[in-house]
Coordinates of N, CA, C and O in Angstrom, one line a residue:
M151 N -8.0 -35.1 -27.2 CA -6.2 -34.7 -26.9 C -6.0 -36.2 -26.9 O -6.5 -37.1 -26.6
D152 N -5.0 -36.6 -27.5 CA -4.4 -37.4 -28.1 C -3.7 -38.5 -26.8 O -3.3 -37.7 -26.2
T153 N -3.5 -39.7 -26.5 CA -2.9 -39.9 -25.8 C -1.5 -39.7 -25.7 O -0.7 -39.6 -24.4
Q154 N -0.5 -39.5 -27.0 CA 0.8 -39.2 -26.9 C 1.1 -37.8 -26.3 O 2.0 -37.4 -25.7
A155 N 0.3 -36.7 -26.9 CA 0.1 -35.1 -25.8 C 0.0 -35.8 -24.7 O 0.5 -34.5 -23.9
L156 N -1.0 -36.3 -24.1 CA -1.0 -36.2 -22.7 C 0.3 -37.1 -22.5 O 0.2 -36.5 -21.2
A157 N 0.7 -38.5 -22.9 CA 2.3 -38.9 -22.0 C 3.1 -37.5 -22.1 O 3.8 -37.6 -20.9
L158 N 3.0 -36.6 -23.1 CA 4.3 -35.5 -22.9 C 3.7 -34.4 -22.0 O 4.8 -33.9 -21.1
A159 N 2.4 -34.2 -21.7 CA 1.9 -32.9 -20.8 C 2.3 -33.2 -19.4 O 2.3 -32.4 -18.6
L160 N 1.8 -34.8 -19.0 CA 1.7 -35.3 -17.5 C 3.1 -34.9 -16.8 O 3.1 -34.2 -16.0
P161 N 4.0 -35.0 -17.3 CA 5.4 -35.1 -16.4 C 5.4 -33.3 -16.2 O 6.2 -32.7 -15.4
L162 N 5.2 -32.5 -17.5 CA 5.5 -31.2 -17.8 C 4.1 -30.5 -16.5 O 4.7 -29.6 -15.4
I163 N 2.8 -31.0 -16.3 CA 2.2 -31.0 -15.1 C 2.6 -30.9 -13.3 O 2.7 -30.1 -12.9
G164 N 3.1 -32.3 -13.7 CA 3.8 -32.7 -12.5 C 5.1 -31.9 -11.9 O 5.1 -31.4 -10.8
W165 N 5.9 -31.6 -13.0 CA 7.2 -30.4 -12.8 C 6.2 -29.2 -12.3 O 7.2 -28.9 -11.1
A166 N 5.8 -28.8 -13.3 CA 4.9 -27.3 -12.5 C 4.3 -27.5 -11.1 O 4.8 -26.6 -10.7
S167 N 3.5 -28.2 -11.0 CA 2.7 -28.6 -9.9 C 4.2 -28.9 -8.7 O 4.2 -28.2 -7.6
H168 N 5.2 -29.5 -8.6 CA 6.3 -29.9 -7.6 C 6.8 -28.1 -7.6 O 7.4 -27.9 -6.7
T169 N 7.5 -27.6 -8.5 CA 8.5 -26.0 -8.8 C 6.9 -25.1 -7.6 O 7.1 -24.9 -6.9
A170 N 6.0 -25.6 -8.0 CA 5.2 -24.6 -7.1 C 4.8 -24.8 -5.4 O 5.0 -23.8 -5.0
L171 N 4.8 -25.9 -4.9 CA 4.5 -26.5 -4.1 C 6.2 -26.0 -3.6 O 6.2 -25.5 -2.2
L172 N 7.3 -26.4 -4.0 CA 8.8 -25.8 -3.4 C 8.8 -24.6 -3.5 O 9.6 -24.1 -2.2
T173 N 8.4 -23.9 -3.9 CA 8.5 -22.1 -4.1 C 7.4 -21.6 -2.6 O 7.9 -20.9 -1.9
H174 N 6.4 -22.3 -2.8 CA 5.3 -21.8 -2.0 C 6.0 -22.4 -0.4 O 6.1 -21.7 0.8
R175 N 6.9 -23.5 -0.5 CA 7.3 -24.0 1.1 C 8.6 -22.9 1.8 O 8.7 -22.6 2.5
L176 N 9.4 -22.4 0.6 CA 10.7 -21.3 0.4 C 9.9 -20.3 1.3 O 10.6 -19.9 1.8
A177 N 8.8 -19.8 0.3 CA 8.4 -18.5 1.1 C 7.5 -18.7 2.4 O 7.8 -17.5 2.9
T178 N 7.2 -19.7 2.4 CA 6.7 -19.8 4.1 C 8.2 -20.0 5.1 O 7.8 -19.6 5.8
A179 N 8.9 -20.6 4.9 CA 9.6 -20.8 5.3 C 10.5 -19.4 5.7 O 11.4 -19.0 6.9
R180 N 10.1 -18.5 4.9 CA 10.6 -16.9 5.2 C 9.8 -16.2 5.8 O 9.9 -15.0 5.9
R181 N 8.8 -16.6 6.2 CA 7.2 -15.6 6.9 C 7.2 -16.4 8.4 O 7.3 -17.6 8.0
D182 N 7.1 -15.4 9.6 CA 7.4 -16.3 10.7 C 5.4 -16.2 10.4 O 4.8 -15.8 10.2
P183 N 5.1 -17.6 11.2 CA 3.6 -18.0 10.8 C 3.0 -17.1 11.7 O 1.5 -17.1 11.6
L184 N 3.1 -17.0 13.0 CA 2.3 -15.9 14.0 C 1.9 -14.4 13.7 O 1.1 -14.4 13.7
T185 N 3.4 -13.5 13.0 CA 3.1 -12.5 12.6 C 3.2 -12.3 11.6 O 2.7 -10.8 11.3
G186 N 3.9 -12.7 10.5 CA 4.0 -12.5 9.1 C 5.0 -11.9 8.4 O 5.0 -11.2 7.6
L187 N 6.0 -11.3 9.6 CA 7.0 -10.6 9.5 C 8.1 -11.6 8.5 O 8.3 -13.4 9.1
R188 N 9.2 -11.5 8.0 CA 10.2 -12.2 7.8 C 11.4 -13.1 9.0 O 11.1 -12.1 9.9
T189 N 11.3 -13.8 8.6 CA 12.2 -14.5 9.6 C 14.0 -14.0 9.6 O 13.6 -13.5 8.7
R190 N 14.2 -14.3 10.6 CA 15.8 -14.1 10.6 C 16.4 -14.5 8.8 O 17.0 -13.3 8.4
A191 N 16.6 -15.5 8.4 CA 16.7 -15.6 7.1 C 16.7 -14.7 6.0 O 17.6 -14.4 5.7
G192 N 15.1 -14.6 6.1 CA 14.4 -14.1 5.0 C 14.7 -12.4 5.3 O 15.2 -11.9 4.7
W193 N 15.0 -12.1 6.4 CA 15.7 -10.6 6.7 C 16.5 -10.7 6.4 O 17.3 -9.3 5.7
T194 N 17.9 -11.3 6.8 CA 19.1 -11.1 6.4 C 19.8 -10.7 5.5 O 20.3 -10.5 4.9
A195 N 18.8 -11.6 4.0 CA 19.0 -11.6 3.0 C 19.3 -9.6 2.3 O 19.7 -9.5 1.6
L196 N 17.6 -10.0 2.6 CA 17.2 -8.4 2.7 C 18.2 -7.4 3.0 O 18.5 -6.0 2.2
A197 N 18.4 -7.6 4.4 CA 19.1 -6.5 5.0 C 20.4 -6.0 4.6 O 20.8 -5.8 4.6
E198 N 21.3 -7.1 4.3 CA 22.7 -7.1 4.0 C 22.4 -6.4 2.2 O 23.5 -5.5 1.9
R199 N 21.5 -6.6 1.7 CA 21.0 -6.0 0.4 C 20.9 -4.0 0.7 O 21.3 -3.3 -0.4
V200 N 20.0 -4.1 1.7 CA 19.9 -2.5 1.8 C 21.2 -2.0 2.1 O 21.7 -1.1 2.0
I201 N 22.1 -2.2 3.5 CA 23.0 -1.7 3.5 C 23.8 -1.7 2.5 O 25.0 -0.4 2.4
R202 N 24.2 -2.8 1.8 CA 25.4 -2.0 0.2 C 25.2 -1.4 -0.2 O 25.8 -0.1 -1.0
R203 N 23.4 -0.8 -0.5 CA 23.0 0.2 -1.3 C 22.9 1.7 -0.8 O 22.8 2.5 -1.4
H204 N 22.3 1.3 0.8 CA 22.1 2.8 1.1 C 22.9 2.8 2.8 O 22.7 2.7 3.6
R205 N 24.0 4.0 2.8 CA 24.7 4.0 3.8 C 24.4 4.5 4.7 O 24.7 4.6 6.2
D206 N 23.2 5.3 4.7 CA 22.6 6.2 5.6 C 21.7 5.1 6.7 O 20.3 5.6 6.9
A207 N 21.3 3.8 6.0 CA 20.2 3.1 6.3 C 20.3 3.0 7.9 O 21.5 3.3 8.6
V208 N 19.2 2.7 8.9 CA 19.4 2.0 9.8 C 19.3 0.7 10.2 O 18.1 1.0 10.1
V209 N 19.6 0.2 12.0 CA 18.9 -1.4 11.8 C 18.8 -0.8 13.5 O 19.0 -0.4 14.1
L210 N 17.8 -1.5 13.6 CA 16.6 -1.7 14.8 C 16.9 -3.1 15.5 O 16.6 -3.6 14.6
L211 N 16.9 -3.2 16.4 CA 16.4 -4.2 17.4 C 15.9 -4.4 18.6 O 16.0 -3.1 19.3
L212 N 14.7 -4.8 18.6 CA 13.7 -4.9 19.4 C 13.1 -6.0 20.6 O 13.3 -6.7 19.7
D213 N 12.9 -5.5 21.9 CA 12.7 -7.1 22.7 C 11.4 -6.4 23.1 O 11.6 -5.1 23.7
L214 N 10.5 -7.1 23.5 CA 9.3 -6.8 24.6 C 10.0 -7.2 26.0 O 10.4 -8.4 26.7
D215 N 9.9 -6.2 26.6 CA 10.3 -6.2 28.4 C 8.9 -6.8 29.1 O 8.2 -6.9 28.7
D216 N 9.4 -7.8 29.9 CA 8.8 -8.6 30.8 C 7.9 -9.5 30.1 O 6.9 -9.2 30.7
F217 N 8.6 -9.9 28.6 CA 7.1 -10.3 28.3 C 6.8 -11.8 29.0 O 5.6 -12.2 28.9
K218 N 7.7 -12.5 29.5 CA 7.4 -13.8 30.4 C 6.2 -13.6 31.3 O 5.2 -14.1 31.5
S219 N 6.1 -12.1 32.2 CA 4.8 -11.8 33.0 C 3.8 -11.7 32.3 O 2.6 -11.8 33.0
L220 N 4.0 -10.8 31.1 CA 3.1 -11.1 30.6 C 1.7 -12.1 29.9 O 0.7 -12.1 30.3
N221 N 2.5 -13.3 29.6 CA 1.9 -14.6 29.3 C 1.4 -15.3 30.2 O 0.6 -15.5 30.6
D222 N 2.5 -15.0 31.8 CA 1.7 -15.7 33.0 C 0.6 -15.0 33.4 O 0.0 -15.5 34.1
S223 N 0.6 -13.7 33.3 CA -0.5 -13.2 33.9 C -1.7 -13.0 33.1 O -2.9 -13.2 33.3
H224 N -1.5 -13.1 31.9 CA -2.7 -13.0 31.0 C -2.9 -14.3 30.2 O -4.2 -14.6 29.7
G225 N -2.0 -15.1 29.8 CA -2.1 -16.2 29.2 C -1.7 -16.1 27.8 O -1.1 -15.0 27.3
H226 N -1.2 -17.5 27.2 CA -0.3 -17.2 26.0 C -1.1 -16.7 25.1 O -0.2 -16.3 23.8
A227 N -2.2 -17.2 24.9 CA -3.2 -16.5 23.6 C -2.9 -14.5 23.9 O -2.9 -13.9 22.6
A228 N -2.8 -14.3 24.7 CA -2.9 -12.5 24.8 C -1.3 -11.9 24.7 O -1.0 -11.0 24.0
G229 N 0.0 -13.0 25.0 CA 1.1 -13.0 24.7 C 1.5 -13.1 23.2 O 1.9 -11.9 22.3
D230 N 0.6 -14.4 22.5 CA 1.0 -14.3 21.3 C 0.4 -12.8 20.4 O 0.5 -12.6 19.3
F231 N -1.0 -12.1 20.6 CA -1.4 -11.0 20.4 C -0.6 -10.0 20.7 O -1.0 -9.0 19.5
A232 N -0.1 -10.1 21.8 CA 0.7 -8.6 22.0 C 1.9 -8.8 20.9 O 2.7 -7.8 20.1
L233 N 2.7 -9.9 20.7 CA 3.4 -9.7 19.8 C 2.9 -9.8 18.2 O 3.8 -9.1 17.2
A234 N 1.9 -10.2 17.8 CA 1.5 -9.5 16.3 C 1.0 -8.8 16.2 O 1.5 -7.8 15.5
V235 N 0.1 -7.8 17.4 CA -0.1 -6.4 17.5 C 1.4 -5.3 17.2 O 1.9 -4.3 16.5
T236 N 2.4 -5.6 18.0 CA 3.7 -5.1 18.0 C 4.7 -5.3 16.3 O 5.2 -4.6 16.0
A237 N 4.0 -6.8 15.9 CA 4.7 -6.7 14.7 C 4.8 -6.0 13.6 O 4.3 -5.2 12.6
E238 N 2.7 -5.7 13.6 CA 2.2 -4.8 12.6 C 2.5 -3.4 12.9 O 2.5 -2.9 11.9
R239 N 2.8 -2.9 14.0 CA 3.1 -1.7 14.7 C 4.9 -1.4 13.8 O 4.7 -0.5 13.0
L240 N 5.5 -2.2 14.1 CA 6.8 -2.1 13.1 C 6.8 -2.3 11.4 O 7.2 -1.6 11.5
A241 N 5.9 -3.3 11.3 CA 6.1 -3.1 9.9 C 5.1 -1.9 9.2 O 5.6 -1.2 8.4
A242 N 4.3 -1.2 10.3 CA 4.4 0.3 9.8 C 4.8 1.2 9.5 O 3.9 1.9 8.9
W243 N 5.7 1.3 11.0 CA 6.5 2.3 10.6 C 7.7 2.1 9.8 O 8.0 3.1 8.8
C244 N 7.9 0.7 9.4 CA 8.9 0.2 8.0 C 8.2 1.1 6.6 O 8.8 1.7 5.8
G245 N 6.9 0.2 6.8 CA 6.1 0.8 5.2 C 7.2 0.8 4.4 O 7.4 -0.5 4.3
R246 N 7.3 1.3 2.8 CA 8.1 1.0 1.8 C 9.4 0.9 1.7 O 9.8 0.7 1.2
H247 N 10.1 2.0 2.6 CA 11.3 2.5 3.3 C 12.3 1.0 4.0 O 13.3 1.5 4.6
G248 N 11.6 0.0 4.6 CA 12.3 -0.7 5.8 C 11.9 -2.2 5.2 O 10.3 -2.4 4.8
I249 N 12.2 -3.0 6.3 CA 11.6 -4.3 6.2 C 11.9 -4.4 7.7 O 13.0 -4.6 8.4
A250 N 10.8 -5.4 8.3 CA 10.7 -5.6 9.4 C 10.7 -7.2 9.5 O 10.1 -8.1 8.9
G251 N 11.2 -7.9 10.7 CA 11.7 -9.2 10.8 C 11.5 -9.3 12.0 O 11.4 -8.7 13.2
R252 N 11.1 -10.8 12.4 CA 11.0 -11.8 13.9 C 12.1 -12.8 14.0 O 12.3 -13.4 13.2
L253 N 13.1 -11.9 15.0 CA 14.3 -13.1 15.5 C 13.4 -14.2 16.0 O 14.4 -15.2 15.8
G254 N 12.6 -13.9 16.6 CA 11.9 -15.5 17.6 C 11.9 -15.2 19.0 O 12.3 -13.8 19.1
G255 N 11.0 -15.9 19.2 CA 10.2 -15.0 20.8 C 9.8 -14.1 20.9 O 9.0 -13.3 19.8
D256 N 10.8 -13.0 21.5 CA 9.7 -11.7 21.6 C 10.9 -10.4 21.2 O 10.9 -9.2 21.6
E257 N 11.6 -10.9 20.0 CA 12.8 -10.3 19.4 C 12.4 -9.7 17.8 O 12.0 -10.8 17.5
F258 N 12.8 -8.8 17.7 CA 12.2 -8.0 16.3 C 13.4 -7.6 15.7 O 14.3 -7.1 16.7
V259 N 13.3 -7.3 15.1 CA 14.1 -6.8 14.1 C 14.1 -6.1 12.4 O 12.8 -6.1 12.3
A260 N 14.6 -4.7 12.8 CA 14.5 -3.9 10.9 C 15.4 -3.4 10.8 O 16.2 -2.8 11.4
I261 N 15.2 -2.8 9.3 CA 16.3 -1.7 8.8 C 15.7 -0.7 7.8 O 14.3 -1.5 7.4
A262 N 15.9 0.5 8.5 CA 15.0 1.3 7.3 C 16.4 2.0 6.1 O 17.6 2.1 6.7
R263 N 15.9 2.3 5.0 CA 16.8 3.2 4.1 C 17.5 4.2 4.4 O 18.6 4.4 4.3
Q264 N 16.5 4.8 5.2 CA 17.1 6.2 6.0 C 16.9 6.2 7.3 O 16.6 5.5 7.8
A265 N 17.7 7.5 7.8 CA 17.1 7.8 9.1 C 16.1 7.9 9.3 O 15.4 9.2 9.1
P266 N 15.3 7.3 10.1 CA 13.8 7.2 10.2 C 13.4 7.8 11.1 O 14.5 8.7 12.3
D267 N 12.5 8.7 11.5 CA 11.8 9.6 12.5 C 11.4 8.2 13.8 O 10.4 7.3 13.7
L268 N 12.4 7.9 14.8 CA 12.2 7.1 15.6 C 11.3 7.2 16.7 O 10.9 6.2 17.3
E269 N 11.2 8.2 17.0 CA 10.0 8.9 18.4 C 8.7 8.2 17.7 O 7.7 8.2 18.5
S270 N 8.3 8.1 16.3 CA 7.5 7.5 15.9 C 6.9 6.2 16.4 O 6.0 5.8 16.8
L271 N 8.1 5.7 16.0 CA 7.9 4.1 16.0 C 7.8 4.4 17.9 O 7.2 3.2 18.0
H272 N 8.8 4.6 19.0 CA 8.6 4.6 20.1 C 6.7 4.9 20.5 O 6.3 4.3 21.3
R273 N 6.3 6.0 20.6 CA 4.9 6.3 20.5 C 3.9 5.3 20.2 O 3.0 4.7 20.8
A274 N 4.1 4.5 18.8 CA 3.6 3.4 18.1 C 3.3 2.4 19.3 O 2.2 1.5 19.5
L275 N 4.7 2.1 19.7 CA 5.3 0.8 20.2 C 4.6 0.4 22.0 O 4.3 -0.4 22.7
R276 N 4.7 1.9 22.8 CA 4.1 2.1 24.1 C 2.7 2.1 24.6 O 2.5 2.2 25.5
Q277 N 1.9 2.1 23.0 CA 0.6 2.1 22.9 C 0.0 0.7 23.4 O 0.7 -0.4 23.6
P278 N -0.4 0.8 24.7 CA -1.5 -0.5 25.3 C -2.1 -1.2 24.3 O -2.4 -0.8 23.2
V279 N -2.3 -2.6 24.8 CA -2.6 -3.6 23.4 C -4.2 -3.6 24.0 O -4.3 -4.4 24.9
A280 N -4.9 -3.8 23.4 CA -6.5 -4.1 23.3 C -6.7 -6.0 23.1 O -6.5 -6.2 22.1
Y281 N -6.8 -6.3 24.4 CA -7.4 -7.8 24.2 C -7.9 -8.5 25.0 O -7.7 -8.2 26.6
A282 N -9.5 -9.3 24.4 CA -10.4 -9.5 25.3 C -10.8 -8.8 26.2 O -11.2 -8.8 27.5
G283 N -11.2 -7.4 25.8 CA -11.7 -6.2 26.5 C -10.5 -5.7 27.6 O -11.2 -4.8 28.5
R284 N -9.2 -6.0 28.0 CA -8.4 -5.4 28.7 C -7.2 -4.5 27.8 O -7.3 -4.7 26.8
R285 N -6.8 -3.9 28.8 CA -5.5 -3.2 27.5 C -4.4 -3.4 28.7 O -4.2 -3.8 29.4
L286 N -3.6 -4.1 27.4 CA -2.5 -4.5 28.1 C -1.5 -4.1 28.1 O -1.2 -3.4 26.7
P287 N -0.7 -3.7 29.0 CA 0.3 -2.9 28.9 C 1.7 -3.4 28.5 O 2.0 -4.8 28.3
V288 N 2.6 -2.6 27.5 CA 3.4 -3.2 26.2 C 4.5 -2.5 26.5 O 4.6 -1.1 26.0
S289 N 5.6 -3.0 26.9 CA 7.0 -1.8 26.9 C 8.1 -2.8 26.1 O 8.4 -4.1 26.2
V290 N 8.4 -1.9 25.3 CA 9.6 -2.7 24.7 C 11.2 -1.9 24.5 O 10.8 -0.5 24.2
S291 N 12.0 -2.7 24.7 CA 13.3 -2.0 24.5 C 13.9 -1.7 23.1 O 13.5 -3.2 22.4
V292 N 14.2 -1.0 22.8 CA 14.7 -0.8 21.2 C 16.3 0.3 21.4 O 16.5 0.5 21.9
G293 N 16.6 -0.8 20.3 CA 18.5 -0.4 20.3 C 18.5 0.0 18.6 O 17.9 -0.5 18.0
S294 N 19.5 1.0 18.2 CA 19.6 1.6 16.8 C 21.1 1.5 16.3 O 21.4 2.2 17.8
C295 N 20.9 1.7 15.0 CA 22.5 1.8 14.9 C 22.3 2.1 13.3 O 21.6 1.8 12.8
H296 N 22.8 3.6 13.2 CA 23.0 4.1 12.0 C 24.6 3.6 11.2 O 25.3 3.6 11.8
V297 N 24.1 2.9 9.9 CA 25.3 2.2 9.2 C 26.6 3.4 8.8 O 27.5 2.8 9.2
N298 N 26.2 4.4 8.8 CA 27.1 5.4 8.4 C 28.3 5.9 9.6 O 29.2 5.8 9.8
D299 N 27.7 5.4 11.1 CA 28.0 5.0 12.4 C 29.2 4.1 12.1 O 30.4 4.7 13.3
L300 N 29.1 3.8 11.8 CA 30.4 2.3 11.9 C 31.7 2.3 11.3 O 31.4 2.8 9.6
P301 N 32.5 2.2 11.6 CA 34.0 2.0 10.8 C 34.2 1.1 9.2 O 34.5 1.8 8.4
V302 N 33.6 -0.4 9.5 CA 32.9 -1.0 8.4 C 31.9 -1.4 7.9 O 30.8 -1.7 9.6
C303 N 31.1 -0.8 6.9 CA 29.8 -1.1 6.9 C 29.3 -2.9 6.5 O 29.5 -3.8 5.7
S304 N 28.8 -3.5 8.0 CA 28.6 -5.0 7.9 C 27.5 -5.3 8.8 O 27.0 -4.6 9.9
L305 N 26.2 -6.1 8.2 CA 25.3 -6.0 8.9 C 25.4 -6.6 10.4 O 24.4 -6.2 11.5
S306 N 26.2 -7.5 10.4 CA 26.5 -8.1 12.1 C 27.3 -7.1 12.6 O 27.1 -6.8 14.3
D307 N 27.9 -6.4 12.4 CA 28.6 -4.9 13.1 C 27.4 -4.1 13.9 O 27.0 -3.7 14.4
A308 N 26.6 -4.0 12.8 CA 24.7 -2.6 12.7 C 24.4 -3.2 14.1 O 23.9 -3.0 14.7
L309 N 24.2 -5.0 14.0 CA 23.2 -5.8 14.7 C 23.9 -5.4 16.3 O 23.3 -5.8 17.1
A310 N 25.2 -5.8 16.2 CA 25.8 -5.9 17.5 C 25.6 -4.5 17.9 O 25.5 -4.1 19.3
A311 N 25.9 -3.5 17.6 CA 25.7 -2.2 17.9 C 24.5 -2.0 18.7 O 24.0 -1.4 19.5
A312 N 23.5 -2.2 17.8 CA 21.6 -2.1 17.7 C 21.5 -2.8 19.2 O 20.8 -2.5 20.2
D313 N 22.2 -4.0 19.1 CA 22.2 -5.0 20.4 C 22.7 -4.2 21.7 O 22.2 -4.2 22.9
S314 N 24.2 -3.8 21.7 CA 24.4 -3.1 22.9 C 23.0 -1.9 23.5 O 23.0 -1.7 24.3
A315 N 22.6 -0.9 22.3 CA 22.1 0.1 22.8 C 20.7 -0.2 23.1 O 20.0 0.6 23.7
M316 N 20.5 -1.7 22.6 CA 19.1 -2.3 23.0 C 19.4 -2.7 24.7 O 18.2 -2.3 25.4
Y317 N 19.9 -3.4 24.7 CA 20.6 -3.5 26.3 C 20.9 -2.5 27.4 O 20.3 -2.7 28.5
A318 N 21.4 -1.5 26.6 CA 21.3 -0.3 27.7 C 19.9 0.9 27.8 O 19.6 1.1 29.1
D319 N 18.6 0.2 26.9 CA 18.2 0.9 27.2 C 17.0 0.1 27.7 O 16.5 0.6 28.7
K320 N 16.9 -1.3 28.0 CA 16.1 -2.2 28.5 C 16.8 -2.2 29.9 O 16.2 -2.5 31.4
G321 N 18.0 -1.7 30.3 CA 18.6 -1.9 31.7 C 18.6 -0.1 32.6 O 18.6 -0.5 33.6
K322 N 17.3 0.4 32.2 CA 17.4 2.0 32.6 C 16.5 1.9 33.4 O 15.7 1.1 33.3
A323 N 17.1 2.6 34.9 CA 15.9 2.1 36.2 C 14.5 2.9 35.7 O 14.5 3.9 35.0
G324 N 13.5 2.1 36.5 CA 11.8 2.7 36.1 C 11.6 2.6 35.0 O 11.0 3.6 34.4
R325 N 11.8 1.5 34.1 CA 11.2 1.2 32.7 C 9.9 1.4 32.6 O 9.0 2.2 32.2
R326 N 9.0 1.1 33.6 CA 7.9 0.9 33.5 C 7.0 1.8 34.7 O 6.0 2.2 34.7
G327 N 8.1 2.6 35.6 CA 7.6 3.4 36.5 C 7.4 4.9 36.1 O 6.7 5.2 35.2
T328 N 8.3 5.3 36.8 CA 7.7 6.9 36.8 C 8.7 7.9 35.4 O 7.9 8.8 34.9
R329 N 9.7 7.3 34.6 CA 9.8 8.0 33.6 C 8.9 7.3 32.4 O 8.9 6.5 32.3
P330 N 9.2 8.2 31.2 CA 8.7 7.9 29.9 C 9.5 6.4 29.3 O 10.6 6.1 29.7
L331 N 8.5 5.6 28.7 CA 9.5 4.3 27.9 C 10.3 4.6 27.0 O 11.3 3.7 27.2
F332 N 10.5 5.5 26.4 CA 11.2 5.8 25.4 C 12.2 7.4 25.5 O 11.4 8.1 25.7
R333 N 13.2 7.5 25.2 CA 13.8 9.0 25.1 C 13.4 9.4 24.1 O 13.2 9.2 23.3

């Protein structure tokens, strides 16, 4: 290769490398490093698109119950593992017809294109997590909102309704005791 061709090629190679690096950084910024789920920004952009196209979509908000005591009792590594397993179970439930995300801490979010079988999600989430030879109890409060139940089709309204439903679920007496974790 002659020097003139090399001089022309080097800036293009540098530009391509820089573009690849920026693309990688953007992609990783939209993924939670612990769970691999989409972050709030990445999930929101896709969820808004799903709501525009699918009026029968359902939005879910999930929160691990007593997560601080799990961390305090079994250590932060166990807590991180419980978060990762919860994310895995949520993503598996969403499958090809939904999108799961992690808002932060012990809060997760999901959207499914059609009204899914929520009971199967509840069964998956209430399974104990096997960690370091122990079975860690995991309890998750889930709130859902069917978009077609809203007067105005908006993600923010769906999240607000799912949040209210989640806190109603979280506030029920006996969540860890005598009654089943989910209805």
